[in-house]
Amino acid sequence: MAKFNDPEIEALVEKEWQRQNSGLELIASENYPSPEVREALASPFMFKYSEGYPGKRYYAGNENVDTVENLACERAKKLFQAEYVNVQPLSGGPANIAVYMAFLEPGDTVLSLALDHGGHLSHGLKANFSGRFYNFIHYHVDPKTFIIDMDEVEKLTAEHKPKMIVAGFSAYSRNLDWQRFRTIADKVGAILFADIAHIAGLIAGKVLENPVPLCDVVGTTTHKTLRGPRGAIIMSKEKYGKKLARAVFPGVQGGPHDHVTLAKAIAFGEALKPEFSKYTKQIISNAQTLARTLINSAIPVLTGGTDNHLLLLDVSSLGTDGAEIEILLNDAGIRVNKNLSPFDRGTPQAPSGIRLGTPALTTRGLRELEMELIGQWIAEIIKEKQVSDSQKVAIKELALRFPIR
Ligand code: DSN
């Protein structure tokens, strides 16, 4: 860790470093990028302004920035078999604003997964820009299987003729039927937008199907399973490149963060290596082991397991809620987040669900054996609704055996 001359700041950074190293990170959207990616964030590219695109900037001195941006685009194209890539979006929310801006007019109808069924707030929540400016209609999961109800997607599409269909999620543990989404979108000429923020790394690692060739436009953050810096990219067919570029800049953003673009290029380079595929296989194996251990300990796992890096627990039948369990597990040193679960009778502050994910711990080197231990601790804590000192000690010991690099 860098040393700071400001003692107050130094103490804060040290405290956070200790907190992270001594705990087990199971928040599904978090991960630890490589030291090289982190180094890039403090590189001289941080000082530069470069509004515009390679070869067409509004500031002098961008010859190296242009090379970095082109390199990041080329690597992302290779990774995802994309025709057009824009690496400037500052994060997932801004990327989604740009996608909507490129393809929609205010008031247009869009179909997406409901937030409490696993969707994302930028997919039409009323309090979010998306729900405010566009007419979002939501599809849901099936009440028995908790799998996305594709018949409902088809029915709502025929009924509302959306201009865009969003296929993507922030809390859903099963594979999406990309081909069926494509077929349904084509029936009404809708744009198919895949938001793969959570699973981009698993797609890059070739352990999940790549929807990029099938979709009109695809957005992803770069910091989740993909292990890059905080940020996002948008990919599309070549024919949409111009309007997406204009939507990102000057539509939504000013100057791109070139140090982050450099870090994205490094992360994409890492993801192109064979080791990355092995890593992503391990993420899924760890998540499946965790799910199995919890199910064997009588903890309800939605859909009975997972195809990806995350799993959702519904703890309402165990006389508790997601908020209580999040606090208890945090006290134990296990970090998760409370989450609305489909057909939830709770509130966003006290929902029935807990979301767990394995990318961060997989990066730290934990494997199936450790996932079984962690699953048993989580099950015990949920059932007992308390944390023992011996559990705290054991969890800290395990975490310290796998330091963050
Ligand atoms: N906040 C991210 C997540 O936790 O899924 C999505 O933006």
PDB file of C-alpha atoms in Angstrom, residues 11-285:
ATOM      1  CA  ALA A  11      -4.568   5.654   9.261  1.00  0.00           C
ATOM      2  CA  LEU A  12      -7.797   5.506   7.257  1.00  0.00           C
ATOM      3  CA  VAL A  13      -6.204   3.698   4.327  1.00  0.00           C
ATOM      4  CA  GLU A  14      -4.431   1.271   6.647  1.00  0.00           C
ATOM      5  CA  LYS A  15      -7.674   0.596   8.527  1.00  0.00           C
ATOM      6  CA  GLU A  16      -9.547  -0.167   5.298  1.00  0.00           C
ATOM      7  CA  TRP A  17      -6.688  -2.391   4.073  1.00  0.00           C
ATOM      8  CA  GLN A  18      -6.804  -4.342   7.347  1.00  0.00           C
ATOM      9  CA  ARG A  19     -10.607  -4.579   7.187  1.00  0.00           C
ATOM     10  CA  GLN A  20     -10.472  -5.980   3.669  1.00  0.00           C
ATOM     11  CA  ASN A  21      -7.602  -8.396   4.353  1.00  0.00           C
ATOM     12  CA  SER A  22      -9.077  -9.755   7.565  1.00  0.00           C
ATOM     13  CA  GLY A  23     -12.552 -10.322   6.133  1.00  0.00           C
ATOM     14  CA  LEU A  24     -14.124 -12.585   3.512  1.00  0.00           C
ATOM     15  CA  GLU A  25     -15.587 -10.596   0.616  1.00  0.00           C
ATOM     16  CA  LEU A  26     -18.681 -12.253  -0.817  1.00  0.00           C
ATOM     17  CA  ILE A  27     -20.347  -9.173  -2.317  1.00  0.00           C
ATOM     18  CA  ALA A  28     -21.092 -10.453  -5.818  1.00  0.00           C
ATOM     19  CA  SER A  29     -20.187  -7.220  -7.629  1.00  0.00           C
ATOM     20  CA  GLU A  30     -16.794  -6.722  -5.973  1.00  0.00           C
ATOM     21  CA  ASN A  31     -13.379  -7.978  -6.968  1.00  0.00           C
ATOM     22  CA  TYR A  32      -9.657  -7.185  -6.628  1.00  0.00           C
ATOM     23  CA  PRO A  33      -7.926  -6.095  -9.847  1.00  0.00           C
ATOM     24  CA  SER A  34      -4.290  -7.020 -10.390  1.00  0.00           C
ATOM     25  CA  PRO A  35      -1.508  -4.771  -8.991  1.00  0.00           C
ATOM     26  CA  GLU A  36      -0.769  -3.720 -12.611  1.00  0.00           C
ATOM     27  CA  VAL A  37      -4.342  -2.508 -13.110  1.00  0.00           C
ATOM     28  CA  ARG A  38      -4.119  -0.577  -9.837  1.00  0.00           C
ATOM     29  CA  GLU A  39      -0.735   0.871 -10.802  1.00  0.00           C
ATOM     30  CA  ALA A  40      -2.231   2.201 -14.050  1.00  0.00           C
ATOM     31  CA  LEU A  41      -4.704   4.285 -12.067  1.00  0.00           C
ATOM     32  CA  ALA A  42      -1.871   6.411 -10.703  1.00  0.00           C
ATOM     33  CA  SER A  43      -0.012   6.658 -14.036  1.00  0.00           C
ATOM     34  CA  PRO A  44       0.607   9.976 -15.881  1.00  0.00           C
ATOM     35  CA  PHE A  45      -2.465   9.308 -18.045  1.00  0.00           C
ATOM     36  CA  MET A  46      -4.426  10.558 -15.047  1.00  0.00           C
ATOM     37  CA  PHE A  47      -3.312  14.139 -15.759  1.00  0.00           C
ATOM     38  CA  LYS A  48      -4.595  14.340 -19.314  1.00  0.00           C
ATOM     39  CA  TYR A  49      -7.705  15.836 -20.887  1.00  0.00           C
ATOM     40  CA  SER A  50      -8.792  14.190 -24.120  1.00  0.00           C
ATOM     41  CA  GLU A  51     -12.398  15.021 -24.998  1.00  0.00           C
ATOM     42  CA  GLY A  52     -13.192  13.464 -28.346  1.00  0.00           C
ATOM     43  CA  TYR A  53     -11.981  10.199 -29.864  1.00  0.00           C
ATOM     44  CA  PRO A  54      -8.607   8.955 -31.198  1.00  0.00           C
ATOM     45  CA  GLY A  55      -7.437  11.257 -34.009  1.00  0.00           C
ATOM     46  CA  LYS A  56     -10.240  13.779 -33.239  1.00  0.00           C
ATOM     47  CA  ARG A  57      -9.490  15.362 -29.866  1.00  0.00           C
ATOM     48  CA  TYR A  58     -10.291  18.790 -28.519  1.00  0.00           C
ATOM     49  CA  TYR A  59      -6.934  19.059 -26.702  1.00  0.00           C
ATOM     50  CA  ALA A  60      -3.307  18.808 -27.815  1.00  0.00           C
ATOM     51  CA  GLY A  61      -0.882  16.128 -26.697  1.00  0.00           C
ATOM     52  CA  ASN A  62      -3.083  13.065 -27.053  1.00  0.00           C
ATOM     53  CA  GLU A  63      -0.828  10.913 -29.242  1.00  0.00           C
ATOM     54  CA  ASN A  64      -0.199   8.411 -26.421  1.00  0.00           C
ATOM     55  CA  VAL A  65      -3.775   8.580 -25.153  1.00  0.00           C
ATOM     56  CA  ASP A  66      -4.964   7.719 -28.667  1.00  0.00           C
ATOM     57  CA  THR A  67      -2.734   4.628 -28.709  1.00  0.00           C
ATOM     58  CA  VAL A  68      -4.018   3.552 -25.276  1.00  0.00           C
ATOM     59  CA  GLU A  69      -7.668   4.013 -26.242  1.00  0.00           C
ATOM     60  CA  ASN A  70      -7.209   2.154 -29.541  1.00  0.00           C
ATOM     61  CA  LEU A  71      -5.401  -0.664 -27.735  1.00  0.00           C
ATOM     62  CA  ALA A  72      -8.177  -0.991 -25.137  1.00  0.00           C
ATOM     63  CA  CYS A  73     -10.775  -1.089 -27.958  1.00  0.00           C
ATOM     64  CA  GLU A  74      -8.842  -3.675 -29.976  1.00  0.00           C
ATOM     65  CA  ARG A  75      -8.365  -5.939 -26.947  1.00  0.00           C
ATOM     66  CA  ALA A  76     -12.053  -5.679 -25.976  1.00  0.00           C
ATOM     67  CA  LYS A  77     -13.078  -6.474 -29.574  1.00  0.00           C
ATOM     68  CA  LYS A  78     -10.956  -9.605 -29.489  1.00  0.00           C
ATOM     69  CA  LEU A  79     -12.176 -10.623 -26.045  1.00  0.00           C
ATOM     70  CA  PHE A  80     -15.876 -10.353 -26.871  1.00  0.00           C
ATOM     71  CA  GLN A  81     -15.886 -10.681 -30.693  1.00  0.00           C
ATOM     72  CA  ALA A  82     -17.368  -7.190 -30.906  1.00  0.00           C
ATOM     73  CA  GLU A  83     -17.518  -5.094 -34.081  1.00  0.00           C
ATOM     74  CA  TYR A  84     -17.529  -1.719 -32.294  1.00  0.00           C
ATOM     75  CA  VAL A  85     -16.292  -0.898 -28.781  1.00  0.00           C
ATOM     76  CA  ASN A  86     -16.436   2.333 -26.805  1.00  0.00           C
ATOM     77  CA  VAL A  87     -14.156   2.279 -23.747  1.00  0.00           C
ATOM     78  CA  GLN A  88     -14.975   5.774 -22.460  1.00  0.00           C
ATOM     79  CA  PRO A  89     -18.040   5.176 -20.211  1.00  0.00           C
ATOM     80  CA  LEU A  90     -17.152   6.121 -16.661  1.00  0.00           C
ATOM     81  CA  SER A  91     -19.276   3.401 -15.100  1.00  0.00           C
ATOM     82  CA  GLY A  92     -22.302   1.171 -15.608  1.00  0.00           C
ATOM     83  CA  GLY A  93     -24.949   3.849 -14.974  1.00  0.00           C
ATOM     84  CA  PRO A  94     -23.432   6.363 -17.454  1.00  0.00           C
ATOM     85  CA  ALA A  95     -22.964   3.552 -20.009  1.00  0.00           C
ATOM     86  CA  ASN A  96     -26.642   2.669 -19.779  1.00  0.00           C
ATOM     87  CA  ILE A  97     -27.676   6.334 -20.094  1.00  0.00           C
ATOM     88  CA  ALA A  98     -25.608   6.509 -23.294  1.00  0.00           C
ATOM     89  CA  VAL A  99     -27.186   3.333 -24.699  1.00  0.00           C
ATOM     90  CA  TYR A 100     -30.710   4.651 -24.053  1.00  0.00           C
ATOM     91  CA  MET A 101     -29.775   8.040 -25.456  1.00  0.00           C
ATOM     92  CA  ALA A 102     -28.390   6.497 -28.639  1.00  0.00           C
ATOM     93  CA  PHE A 103     -31.430   4.364 -29.422  1.00  0.00           C
ATOM     94  CA  LEU A 104     -34.452   5.933 -27.691  1.00  0.00           C
ATOM     95  CA  GLU A 105     -36.474   9.122 -27.462  1.00  0.00           C
ATOM     96  CA  PRO A 106     -37.929  10.157 -24.097  1.00  0.00           C
ATOM     97  CA  GLY A 107     -41.182   8.297 -23.531  1.00  0.00           C
ATOM     98  CA  ASP A 108     -40.229   5.257 -25.642  1.00  0.00           C
ATOM     99  CA  THR A 109     -41.204   1.840 -24.313  1.00  0.00           C
ATOM    100  CA  VAL A 110     -38.517  -0.517 -23.020  1.00  0.00           C
ATOM    101  CA  LEU A 111     -38.905  -4.030 -21.615  1.00  0.00           C
ATOM    102  CA  SER A 112     -36.613  -5.171 -18.780  1.00  0.00           C
ATOM    103  CA  LEU A 113     -36.386  -7.499 -15.786  1.00  0.00           C
ATOM    104  CA  ALA A 114     -38.077  -6.067 -12.663  1.00  0.00           C
ATOM    105  CA  LEU A 115     -35.604  -4.826 -10.042  1.00  0.00           C
ATOM    106  CA  ASP A 116     -36.997  -7.060  -7.276  1.00  0.00           C
ATOM    107  CA  HIS A 117     -36.709 -10.042  -9.629  1.00  0.00           C
ATOM    108  CA  GLY A 118     -33.002  -9.451 -10.216  1.00  0.00           C
ATOM    109  CA  GLY A 119     -32.908  -6.414 -12.528  1.00  0.00           C
ATOM    110  CA  HIS A 120     -30.915  -3.234 -12.015  1.00  0.00           C
ATOM    111  CA  LEU A 121     -31.960   0.249 -10.981  1.00  0.00           C
ATOM    112  CA  SER A 122     -30.789   1.639 -14.336  1.00  0.00           C
ATOM    113  CA  HIS A 123     -33.266  -0.738 -16.017  1.00  0.00           C
ATOM    114  CA  GLY A 124     -36.275   1.446 -15.292  1.00  0.00           C
ATOM    115  CA  LEU A 125     -36.549   2.121 -11.560  1.00  0.00           C
ATOM    116  CA  LYS A 126     -38.904   5.099 -11.201  1.00  0.00           C
ATOM    117  CA  ALA A 127     -36.426   7.002  -9.001  1.00  0.00           C
ATOM    118  CA  ASN A 128     -33.645   6.478 -11.584  1.00  0.00           C
ATOM    119  CA  PHE A 129     -33.150   8.521 -14.800  1.00  0.00           C
ATOM    120  CA  SER A 130     -34.215   5.456 -16.781  1.00  0.00           C
ATOM    121  CA  GLY A 131     -37.625   5.145 -15.144  1.00  0.00           C
ATOM    122  CA  ARG A 132     -38.117   8.883 -15.281  1.00  0.00           C
ATOM    123  CA  PHE A 133     -37.436   9.399 -18.989  1.00  0.00           C
ATOM    124  CA  TYR A 134     -38.578   6.135 -20.562  1.00  0.00           C
ATOM    125  CA  ASN A 135     -41.667   3.970 -20.313  1.00  0.00           C
ATOM    126  CA  PHE A 136     -40.311   0.759 -18.784  1.00  0.00           C
ATOM    127  CA  ILE A 137     -42.443  -2.381 -18.670  1.00  0.00           C
ATOM    128  CA  HIS A 138     -41.084  -5.288 -16.621  1.00  0.00           C
ATOM    129  CA  TYR A 139     -40.907  -9.018 -17.060  1.00  0.00           C
ATOM    130  CA  HIS A 140     -40.445 -11.366 -14.101  1.00  0.00           C
ATOM    131  CA  VAL A 141     -39.241 -14.748 -12.950  1.00  0.00           C
ATOM    132  CA  ASP A 142     -41.621 -17.679 -12.708  1.00  0.00           C
ATOM    133  CA  PRO A 143     -43.115 -17.905  -9.179  1.00  0.00           C
ATOM    134  CA  LYS A 144     -42.340 -21.626  -8.899  1.00  0.00           C
ATOM    135  CA  THR A 145     -38.938 -22.004 -10.551  1.00  0.00           C
ATOM    136  CA  PHE A 146     -37.592 -18.448 -10.071  1.00  0.00           C
ATOM    137  CA  ILE A 147     -36.284 -18.719 -13.654  1.00  0.00           C
ATOM    138  CA  ILE A 148     -37.018 -15.805 -16.041  1.00  0.00           C
ATOM    139  CA  ASP A 149     -40.431 -16.374 -17.599  1.00  0.00           C
ATOM    140  CA  MET A 150     -39.608 -16.155 -21.322  1.00  0.00           C
ATOM    141  CA  ASP A 151     -43.254 -16.689 -22.242  1.00  0.00           C
ATOM    142  CA  GLU A 152     -44.038 -13.496 -20.346  1.00  0.00           C
ATOM    143  CA  VAL A 153     -41.208 -11.707 -22.206  1.00  0.00           C
ATOM    144  CA  GLU A 154     -42.800 -12.825 -25.474  1.00  0.00           C
ATOM    145  CA  LYS A 155     -46.325 -11.854 -24.382  1.00  0.00           C
ATOM    146  CA  LEU A 156     -45.311  -8.397 -23.118  1.00  0.00           C
ATOM    147  CA  THR A 157     -43.296  -7.786 -26.286  1.00  0.00           C
ATOM    148  CA  ALA A 158     -46.289  -8.598 -28.505  1.00  0.00           C
ATOM    149  CA  GLU A 159     -48.539  -6.420 -26.333  1.00  0.00           C
ATOM    150  CA  HIS A 160     -46.322  -3.330 -25.850  1.00  0.00           C
ATOM    151  CA  LYS A 161     -44.054  -3.455 -28.931  1.00  0.00           C
ATOM    152  CA  PRO A 162     -41.049  -2.063 -27.033  1.00  0.00           C
ATOM    153  CA  LYS A 163     -38.386  -0.183 -28.948  1.00  0.00           C
ATOM    154  CA  MET A 164     -35.768  -1.934 -26.825  1.00  0.00           C
ATOM    155  CA  ILE A 165     -35.533  -5.123 -24.771  1.00  0.00           C
ATOM    156  CA  VAL A 166     -32.977  -5.193 -21.954  1.00  0.00           C
ATOM    157  CA  ALA A 167     -31.591  -8.619 -21.112  1.00  0.00           C
ATOM    158  CA  GLY A 168     -29.428  -8.404 -18.023  1.00  0.00           C
ATOM    159  CA  PHE A 169     -29.418  -8.455 -14.259  1.00  0.00           C
ATOM    160  CA  SER A 170     -27.628  -7.678 -11.043  1.00  0.00           C
ATOM    161  CA  ALA A 171     -29.109 -10.509  -8.977  1.00  0.00           C
ATOM    162  CA  TYR A 172     -29.940 -13.600 -11.012  1.00  0.00           C
ATOM    163  CA  SER A 173     -28.026 -16.846 -10.840  1.00  0.00           C
ATOM    164  CA  ARG A 174     -29.048 -18.643 -14.035  1.00  0.00           C
ATOM    165  CA  ASN A 175     -28.039 -18.448 -17.680  1.00  0.00           C
ATOM    166  CA  LEU A 176     -30.104 -16.231 -19.967  1.00  0.00           C
ATOM    167  CA  ASP A 177     -31.675 -17.641 -23.116  1.00  0.00           C
ATOM    168  CA  TRP A 178     -29.969 -15.161 -25.440  1.00  0.00           C
ATOM    169  CA  GLN A 179     -31.280 -16.779 -28.621  1.00  0.00           C
ATOM    170  CA  ARG A 180     -34.888 -16.606 -27.403  1.00  0.00           C
ATOM    171  CA  PHE A 181     -34.412 -12.907 -26.492  1.00  0.00           C
ATOM    172  CA  ARG A 182     -33.110 -12.320 -30.042  1.00  0.00           C
ATOM    173  CA  THR A 183     -36.041 -14.125 -31.638  1.00  0.00           C
ATOM    174  CA  ILE A 184     -38.564 -12.213 -29.509  1.00  0.00           C
ATOM    175  CA  ALA A 185     -36.909  -8.843 -30.214  1.00  0.00           C
ATOM    176  CA  ASP A 186     -36.893  -9.551 -33.961  1.00  0.00           C
ATOM    177  CA  LYS A 187     -40.650 -10.161 -33.985  1.00  0.00           C
ATOM    178  CA  VAL A 188     -41.255  -6.451 -33.272  1.00  0.00           C
ATOM    179  CA  GLY A 189     -37.979  -4.997 -34.555  1.00  0.00           C
ATOM    180  CA  ALA A 190     -36.785  -4.124 -31.039  1.00  0.00           C
ATOM    181  CA  ILE A 191     -33.173  -3.327 -30.229  1.00  0.00           C
ATOM    182  CA  LEU A 192     -31.728  -6.095 -28.046  1.00  0.00           C
ATOM    183  CA  PHE A 193     -29.526  -4.614 -25.323  1.00  0.00           C
ATOM    184  CA  ALA A 194     -27.587  -7.029 -23.104  1.00  0.00           C
ATOM    185  CA  ASP A 195     -26.287  -5.637 -19.821  1.00  0.00           C
ATOM    186  CA  ILE A 196     -23.621  -8.192 -18.918  1.00  0.00           C
ATOM    187  CA  ALA A 197     -22.051  -6.194 -16.072  1.00  0.00           C
ATOM    188  CA  HIS A 198     -22.048  -9.111 -13.654  1.00  0.00           C
ATOM    189  CA  ILE A 199     -21.003 -11.892 -16.001  1.00  0.00           C
ATOM    190  CA  ALA A 200     -18.636 -10.151 -18.454  1.00  0.00           C
ATOM    191  CA  GLY A 201     -15.591 -11.892 -16.965  1.00  0.00           C
ATOM    192  CA  LEU A 202     -17.257 -15.279 -17.202  1.00  0.00           C
ATOM    193  CA  ILE A 203     -18.066 -14.571 -20.855  1.00  0.00           C
ATOM    194  CA  ALA A 204     -14.520 -13.344 -21.515  1.00  0.00           C
ATOM    195  CA  GLY A 205     -13.216 -16.511 -19.853  1.00  0.00           C
ATOM    196  CA  LYS A 206     -15.433 -18.530 -22.215  1.00  0.00           C
ATOM    197  CA  VAL A 207     -17.257 -20.295 -19.415  1.00  0.00           C
ATOM    198  CA  LEU A 208     -20.578 -18.625 -20.273  1.00  0.00           C
ATOM    199  CA  GLU A 209     -22.119 -18.089 -23.716  1.00  0.00           C
ATOM    200  CA  ASN A 210     -21.111 -14.824 -25.400  1.00  0.00           C
ATOM    201  CA  PRO A 211     -24.203 -12.781 -26.331  1.00  0.00           C
ATOM    202  CA  VAL A 212     -22.244 -10.044 -28.145  1.00  0.00           C
ATOM    203  CA  PRO A 213     -22.603 -11.514 -31.675  1.00  0.00           C
ATOM    204  CA  LEU A 214     -26.351 -11.985 -31.106  1.00  0.00           C
ATOM    205  CA  CYS A 215     -27.226  -8.590 -29.628  1.00  0.00           C
ATOM    206  CA  ASP A 216     -27.458  -5.115 -31.140  1.00  0.00           C
ATOM    207  CA  VAL A 217     -25.732  -3.508 -28.191  1.00  0.00           C
ATOM    208  CA  VAL A 218     -24.010  -4.809 -25.063  1.00  0.00           C
ATOM    209  CA  GLY A 219     -22.838  -2.882 -22.018  1.00  0.00           C
ATOM    210  CA  THR A 220     -20.716  -3.961 -19.113  1.00  0.00           C
ATOM    211  CA  THR A 221     -18.862  -2.595 -16.154  1.00  0.00           C
ATOM    212  CA  THR A 222     -15.210  -3.589 -16.114  1.00  0.00           C
ATOM    213  CA  HIS A 223     -14.636  -4.159 -12.406  1.00  0.00           C
ATOM    214  CA  LYS A 224     -16.755  -7.157 -11.461  1.00  0.00           C
ATOM    215  CA  THR A 225     -15.938 -10.664 -12.755  1.00  0.00           C
ATOM    216  CA  LEU A 226     -13.796  -8.963 -15.435  1.00  0.00           C
ATOM    217  CA  ARG A 227     -11.297  -7.817 -12.739  1.00  0.00           C
ATOM    218  CA  GLY A 228     -10.564  -4.438 -14.301  1.00  0.00           C
ATOM    219  CA  PRO A 229     -10.779  -0.902 -12.914  1.00  0.00           C
ATOM    220  CA  ARG A 230     -14.047   0.780 -11.933  1.00  0.00           C
ATOM    221  CA  GLY A 231     -15.540   1.709 -15.287  1.00  0.00           C
ATOM    222  CA  ALA A 232     -17.579   0.418 -18.213  1.00  0.00           C
ATOM    223  CA  ILE A 233     -17.572  -0.246 -21.942  1.00  0.00           C
ATOM    224  CA  ILE A 234     -20.237  -0.451 -24.637  1.00  0.00           C
ATOM    225  CA  MET A 235     -20.078  -2.877 -27.564  1.00  0.00           C
ATOM    226  CA  SER A 236     -22.265  -3.044 -30.642  1.00  0.00           C
ATOM    227  CA  LYS A 237     -22.596  -3.839 -34.290  1.00  0.00           C
ATOM    228  CA  GLU A 238     -20.407  -1.536 -36.402  1.00  0.00           C
ATOM    229  CA  LYS A 239     -23.479   0.189 -37.848  1.00  0.00           C
ATOM    230  CA  TYR A 240     -24.406   1.602 -34.412  1.00  0.00           C
ATOM    231  CA  GLY A 241     -20.894   2.788 -33.544  1.00  0.00           C
ATOM    232  CA  LYS A 242     -21.316   6.409 -34.644  1.00  0.00           C
ATOM    233  CA  LYS A 243     -24.473   7.060 -32.704  1.00  0.00           C
ATOM    234  CA  LEU A 244     -23.136   5.337 -29.603  1.00  0.00           C
ATOM    235  CA  ALA A 245     -19.936   7.387 -29.772  1.00  0.00           C
ATOM    236  CA  ARG A 246     -21.967  10.612 -29.960  1.00  0.00           C
ATOM    237  CA  ALA A 247     -24.182   9.493 -27.087  1.00  0.00           C
ATOM    238  CA  VAL A 248     -21.155   8.822 -24.832  1.00  0.00           C
ATOM    239  CA  PHE A 249     -19.385  12.045 -25.858  1.00  0.00           C
ATOM    240  CA  PRO A 250     -20.698  14.724 -25.956  1.00  0.00           C
ATOM    241  CA  GLY A 251     -24.097  13.231 -25.089  1.00  0.00           C
ATOM    242  CA  VAL A 252     -23.436  12.044 -21.563  1.00  0.00           C
ATOM    243  CA  GLN A 253     -19.797  12.702 -20.684  1.00  0.00           C
ATOM    244  CA  GLY A 254     -16.970  15.157 -21.175  1.00  0.00           C
ATOM    245  CA  GLY A 255     -13.369  14.011 -20.927  1.00  0.00           C
ATOM    246  CA  PRO A 256     -12.718  10.285 -20.589  1.00  0.00           C
ATOM    247  CA  HIS A 257     -10.565   9.079 -17.695  1.00  0.00           C
ATOM    248  CA  ASP A 258      -7.484   8.010 -19.625  1.00  0.00           C
ATOM    249  CA  HIS A 259      -5.742   6.376 -16.658  1.00  0.00           C
ATOM    250  CA  VAL A 260      -8.822   4.162 -16.332  1.00  0.00           C
ATOM    251  CA  THR A 261      -8.707   3.434 -20.066  1.00  0.00           C
ATOM    252  CA  LEU A 262      -5.091   2.297 -19.583  1.00  0.00           C
ATOM    253  CA  ALA A 263      -6.191   0.073 -16.693  1.00  0.00           C
ATOM    254  CA  LYS A 264      -9.007  -1.342 -18.878  1.00  0.00           C
ATOM    255  CA  ALA A 265      -6.458  -2.183 -21.603  1.00  0.00           C
ATOM    256  CA  ILE A 266      -4.321  -4.022 -19.020  1.00  0.00           C
ATOM    257  CA  ALA A 267      -7.317  -5.927 -17.628  1.00  0.00           C
ATOM    258  CA  PHE A 268      -8.447  -6.952 -21.135  1.00  0.00           C
ATOM    259  CA  GLY A 269      -4.907  -8.159 -21.847  1.00  0.00           C
ATOM    260  CA  GLU A 270      -5.026 -10.261 -18.671  1.00  0.00           C
ATOM    261  CA  ALA A 271      -8.447 -11.637 -19.597  1.00  0.00           C
ATOM    262  CA  LEU A 272      -7.143 -12.731 -23.006  1.00  0.00           C
ATOM    263  CA  LYS A 273      -4.636 -15.084 -21.332  1.00  0.00           C
ATOM    264  CA  PRO A 274      -5.497 -18.786 -20.830  1.00  0.00           C
ATOM    265  CA  GLU A 275      -5.119 -18.436 -17.010  1.00  0.00           C
ATOM    266  CA  PHE A 276      -8.125 -16.146 -16.982  1.00  0.00           C
ATOM    267  CA  SER A 277     -10.371 -18.891 -18.313  1.00  0.00           C
ATOM    268  CA  LYS A 278      -9.148 -21.164 -15.518  1.00  0.00           C
ATOM    269  CA  TYR A 279      -9.853 -18.406 -12.997  1.00  0.00           C
ATOM    270  CA  THR A 280     -13.422 -17.913 -14.258  1.00  0.00           C
ATOM    271  CA  LYS A 281     -14.081 -21.669 -14.166  1.00  0.00           C
ATOM    272  CA  GLN A 282     -12.971 -21.593 -10.544  1.00  0.00           C
ATOM    273  CA  ILE A 283     -15.331 -18.678  -9.741  1.00  0.00           C
ATOM    274  CA  ILE A 284     -18.292 -20.783 -10.890  1.00  0.00           C
ATOM    275  CA  SER A 285     -17.081 -23.940  -9.193  1.00  0.00           C
TER     276      SER A 285
END
